[in-house]
Tab-separated table of C-alpha atoms in Angstrom:
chain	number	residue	atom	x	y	z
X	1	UNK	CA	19.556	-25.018	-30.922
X	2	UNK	CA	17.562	-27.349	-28.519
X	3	UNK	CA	13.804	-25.775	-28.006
X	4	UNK	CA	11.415	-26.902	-25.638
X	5	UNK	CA	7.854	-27.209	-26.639
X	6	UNK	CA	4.775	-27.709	-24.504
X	7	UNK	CA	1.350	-29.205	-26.174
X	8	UNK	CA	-1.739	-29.597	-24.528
X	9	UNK	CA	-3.698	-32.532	-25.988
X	10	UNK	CA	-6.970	-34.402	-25.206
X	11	UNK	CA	-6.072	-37.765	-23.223
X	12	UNK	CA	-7.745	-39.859	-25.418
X	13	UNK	CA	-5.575	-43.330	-27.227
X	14	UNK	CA	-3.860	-43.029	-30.300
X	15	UNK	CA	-2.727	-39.135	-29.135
X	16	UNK	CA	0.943	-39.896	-29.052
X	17	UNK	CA	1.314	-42.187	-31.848
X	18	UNK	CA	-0.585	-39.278	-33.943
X	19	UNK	CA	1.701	-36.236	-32.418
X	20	UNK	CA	5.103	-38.720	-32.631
X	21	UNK	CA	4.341	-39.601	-36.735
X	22	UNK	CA	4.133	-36.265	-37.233
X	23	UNK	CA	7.214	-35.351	-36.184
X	24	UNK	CA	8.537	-38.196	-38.453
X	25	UNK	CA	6.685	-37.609	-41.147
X	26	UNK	CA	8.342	-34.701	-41.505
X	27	UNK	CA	11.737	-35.557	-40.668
X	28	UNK	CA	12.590	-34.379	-36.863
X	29	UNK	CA	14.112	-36.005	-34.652
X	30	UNK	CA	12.631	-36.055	-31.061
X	31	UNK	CA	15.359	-35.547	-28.321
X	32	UNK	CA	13.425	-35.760	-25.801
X	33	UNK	CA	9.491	-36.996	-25.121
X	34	UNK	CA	7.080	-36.923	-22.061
X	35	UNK	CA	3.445	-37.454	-21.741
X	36	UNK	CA	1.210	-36.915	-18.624
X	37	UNK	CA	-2.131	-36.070	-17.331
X	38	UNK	CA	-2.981	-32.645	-16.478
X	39	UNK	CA	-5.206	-31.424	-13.362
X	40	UNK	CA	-7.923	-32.293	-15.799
X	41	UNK	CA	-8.304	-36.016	-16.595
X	42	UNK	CA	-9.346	-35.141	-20.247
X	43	UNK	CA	-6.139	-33.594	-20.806
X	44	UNK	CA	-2.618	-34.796	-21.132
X	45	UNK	CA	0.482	-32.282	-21.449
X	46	UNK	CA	3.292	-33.093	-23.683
X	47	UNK	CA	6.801	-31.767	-22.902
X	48	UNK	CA	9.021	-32.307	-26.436
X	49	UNK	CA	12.531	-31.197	-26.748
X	50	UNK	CA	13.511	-31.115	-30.325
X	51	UNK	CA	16.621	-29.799	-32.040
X	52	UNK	CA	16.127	-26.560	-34.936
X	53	UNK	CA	16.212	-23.138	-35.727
X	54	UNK	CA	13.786	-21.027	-35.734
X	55	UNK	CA	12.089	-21.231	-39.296
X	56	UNK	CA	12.053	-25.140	-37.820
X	57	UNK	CA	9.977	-24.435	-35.032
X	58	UNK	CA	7.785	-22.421	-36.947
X	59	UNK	CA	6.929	-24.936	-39.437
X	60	UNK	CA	6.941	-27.889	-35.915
X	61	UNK	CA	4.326	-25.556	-34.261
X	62	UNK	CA	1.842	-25.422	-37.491
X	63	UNK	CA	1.641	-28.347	-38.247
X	64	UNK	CA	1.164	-29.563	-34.798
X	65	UNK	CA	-1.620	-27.158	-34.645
X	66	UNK	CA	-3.230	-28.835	-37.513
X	67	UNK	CA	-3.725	-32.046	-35.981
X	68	UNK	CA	-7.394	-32.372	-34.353
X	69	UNK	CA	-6.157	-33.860	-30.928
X	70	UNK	CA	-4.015	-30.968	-30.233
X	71	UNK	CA	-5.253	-27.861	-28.148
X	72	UNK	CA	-2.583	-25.543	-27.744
X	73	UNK	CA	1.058	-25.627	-28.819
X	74	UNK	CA	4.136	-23.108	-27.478
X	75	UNK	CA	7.066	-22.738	-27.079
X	76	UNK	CA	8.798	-22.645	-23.803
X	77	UNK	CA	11.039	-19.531	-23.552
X	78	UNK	CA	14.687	-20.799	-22.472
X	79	UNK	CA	15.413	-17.619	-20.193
X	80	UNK	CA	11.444	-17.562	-18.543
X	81	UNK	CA	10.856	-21.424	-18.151
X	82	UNK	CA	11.663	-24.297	-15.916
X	83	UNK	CA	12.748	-27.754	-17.183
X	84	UNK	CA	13.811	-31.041	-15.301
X	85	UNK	CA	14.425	-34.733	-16.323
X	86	UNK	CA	15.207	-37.409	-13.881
X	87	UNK	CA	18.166	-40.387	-13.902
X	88	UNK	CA	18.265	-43.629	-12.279
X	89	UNK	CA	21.741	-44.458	-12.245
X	90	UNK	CA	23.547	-47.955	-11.429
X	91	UNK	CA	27.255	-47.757	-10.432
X	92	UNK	CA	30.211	-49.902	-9.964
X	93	UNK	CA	30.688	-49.142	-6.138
X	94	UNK	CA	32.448	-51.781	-4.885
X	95	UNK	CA	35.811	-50.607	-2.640
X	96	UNK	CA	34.744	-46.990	-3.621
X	97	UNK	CA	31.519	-46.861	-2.121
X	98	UNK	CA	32.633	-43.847	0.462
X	99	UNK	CA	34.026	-41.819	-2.789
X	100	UNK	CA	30.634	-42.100	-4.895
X	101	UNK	CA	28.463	-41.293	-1.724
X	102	UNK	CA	30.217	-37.884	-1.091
X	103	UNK	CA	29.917	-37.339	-4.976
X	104	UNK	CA	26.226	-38.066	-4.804
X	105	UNK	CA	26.229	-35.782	-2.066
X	106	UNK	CA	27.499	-33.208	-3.587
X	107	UNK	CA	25.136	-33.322	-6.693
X	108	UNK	CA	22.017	-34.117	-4.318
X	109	UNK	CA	21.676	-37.317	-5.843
X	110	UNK	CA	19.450	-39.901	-3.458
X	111	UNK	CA	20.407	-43.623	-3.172
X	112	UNK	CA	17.662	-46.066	-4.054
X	113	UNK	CA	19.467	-49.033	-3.855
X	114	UNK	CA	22.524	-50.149	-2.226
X	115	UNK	CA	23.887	-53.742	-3.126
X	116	UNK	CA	27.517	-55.161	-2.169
X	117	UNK	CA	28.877	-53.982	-5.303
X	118	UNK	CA	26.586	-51.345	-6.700
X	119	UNK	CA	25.026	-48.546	-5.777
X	120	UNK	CA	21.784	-47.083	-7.678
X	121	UNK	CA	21.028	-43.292	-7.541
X	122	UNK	CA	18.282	-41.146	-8.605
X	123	UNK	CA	19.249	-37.422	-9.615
X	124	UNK	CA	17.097	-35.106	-10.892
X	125	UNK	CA	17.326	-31.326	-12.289
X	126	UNK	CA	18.445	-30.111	-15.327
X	127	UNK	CA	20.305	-31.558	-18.062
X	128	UNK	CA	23.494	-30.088	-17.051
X	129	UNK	CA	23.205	-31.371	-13.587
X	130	UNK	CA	22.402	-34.824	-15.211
X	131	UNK	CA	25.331	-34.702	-17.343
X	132	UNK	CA	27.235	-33.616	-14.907
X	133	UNK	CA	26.651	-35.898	-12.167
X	134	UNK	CA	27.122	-39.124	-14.772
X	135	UNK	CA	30.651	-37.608	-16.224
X	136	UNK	CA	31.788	-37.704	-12.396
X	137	UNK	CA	30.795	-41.680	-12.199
X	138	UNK	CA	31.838	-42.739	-15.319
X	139	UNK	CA	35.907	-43.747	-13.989
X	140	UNK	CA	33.789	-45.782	-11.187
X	141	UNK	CA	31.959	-47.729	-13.926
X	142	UNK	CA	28.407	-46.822	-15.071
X	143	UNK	CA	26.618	-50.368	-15.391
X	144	UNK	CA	23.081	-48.940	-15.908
X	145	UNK	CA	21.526	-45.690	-16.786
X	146	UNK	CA	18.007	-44.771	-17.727
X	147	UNK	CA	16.658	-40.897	-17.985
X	148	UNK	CA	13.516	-38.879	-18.393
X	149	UNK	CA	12.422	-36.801	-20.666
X	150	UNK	CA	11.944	-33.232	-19.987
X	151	UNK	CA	9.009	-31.779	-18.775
X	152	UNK	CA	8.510	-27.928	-18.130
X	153	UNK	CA	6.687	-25.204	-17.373
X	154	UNK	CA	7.109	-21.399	-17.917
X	155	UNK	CA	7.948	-19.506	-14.818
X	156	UNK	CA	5.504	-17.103	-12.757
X	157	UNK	CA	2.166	-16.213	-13.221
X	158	UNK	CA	2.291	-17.026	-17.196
X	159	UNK	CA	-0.384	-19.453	-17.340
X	160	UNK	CA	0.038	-21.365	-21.071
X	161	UNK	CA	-4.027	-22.053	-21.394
X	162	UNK	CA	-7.312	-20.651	-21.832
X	163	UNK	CA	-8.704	-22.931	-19.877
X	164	UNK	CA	-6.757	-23.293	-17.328
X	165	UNK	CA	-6.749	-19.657	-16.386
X	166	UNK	CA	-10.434	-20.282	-15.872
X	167	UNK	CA	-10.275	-23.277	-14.242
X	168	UNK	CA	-7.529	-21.373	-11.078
X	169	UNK	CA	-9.947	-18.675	-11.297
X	170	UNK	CA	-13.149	-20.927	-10.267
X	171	UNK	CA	-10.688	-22.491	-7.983
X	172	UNK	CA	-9.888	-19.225	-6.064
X	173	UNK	CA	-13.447	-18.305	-5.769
């Protein structure tokens, strides 16, 4: 089963090469990978979809914990999170520019670039969506394609860190 996880590291070099070796170290395979800087410049937020079961995650989560860079490690709850990735997507458009416009359309997919024989969207949303959206362009002739990872966070007023709870709560004041 896929399971999103969310880590909280300190933006500092050598962070990702650290969190990525340990996940091959101990044989996982990383689906899915983004890094990026939180509302605090010291520290980054790393969105990692990975496939396994639970006693999997269990062992993912401790031994991320043990690693000095990391702050705070969970996992995002399927049913009580939100998750998007992003595609650029080059077609074939050619004589059936019309058809893959209304498609686009339909999937709320914007156009980026539009050449005489190709057209270049950007779709985001969720991996379904995604999926979706390039299984509908695939008879026109996918030339390019290039996606996101995920990233996520967990719905409603579930805040995932210490000090981030502290940090709204000097902000509302």
């Amino acid at each position: 089963m896929k399971q999103v996880l969310s880590i909280l590291v300190r933006n500092q070099p050598g962070v990702l090469v650290r969190v990525a070796s340990m996940f091959s170290r101990r044989g996982f395979n990383i689906d899915s990978l983004t890094v990026g800087v939180t509302q605090n410049p010291d520290i980054s937020r790393m969105t990692v979809a990975i496939f396994g079961n639970e006693a999997v995650m269990d062992q993912v989560v401790k031994q991320l914990a043990k690693l000095v860079e990391v702050l705070s490690v969970k996992i995002l709850p399927l049913d009580d999170s939100v998750t998007r990735g992003m595609a650029l997507v080059k077609v074939n458009s050619g004589n059936s520019r019309t058809e893959v416009l209304k498609l686009a359309e339909v999937f709320r997919a914007n156009v980026v670039d539009l050449k005489e024989q190709t057209t270049t969207f950007e779709i985001t949303g969720d991996e379904n969506k995604i999926l979706a959206f390039t299984d509908v362009l695939k008879p026109f002739g996918i030339l390019e394609m290039i996606r996101t990872g995920l990233v996520g966070l967990e719905r409603g007023t579930n805040i995932m860190y210490q000090w981030e709870e502290k940090e709204n709560e000097q902000n509302v004041l």
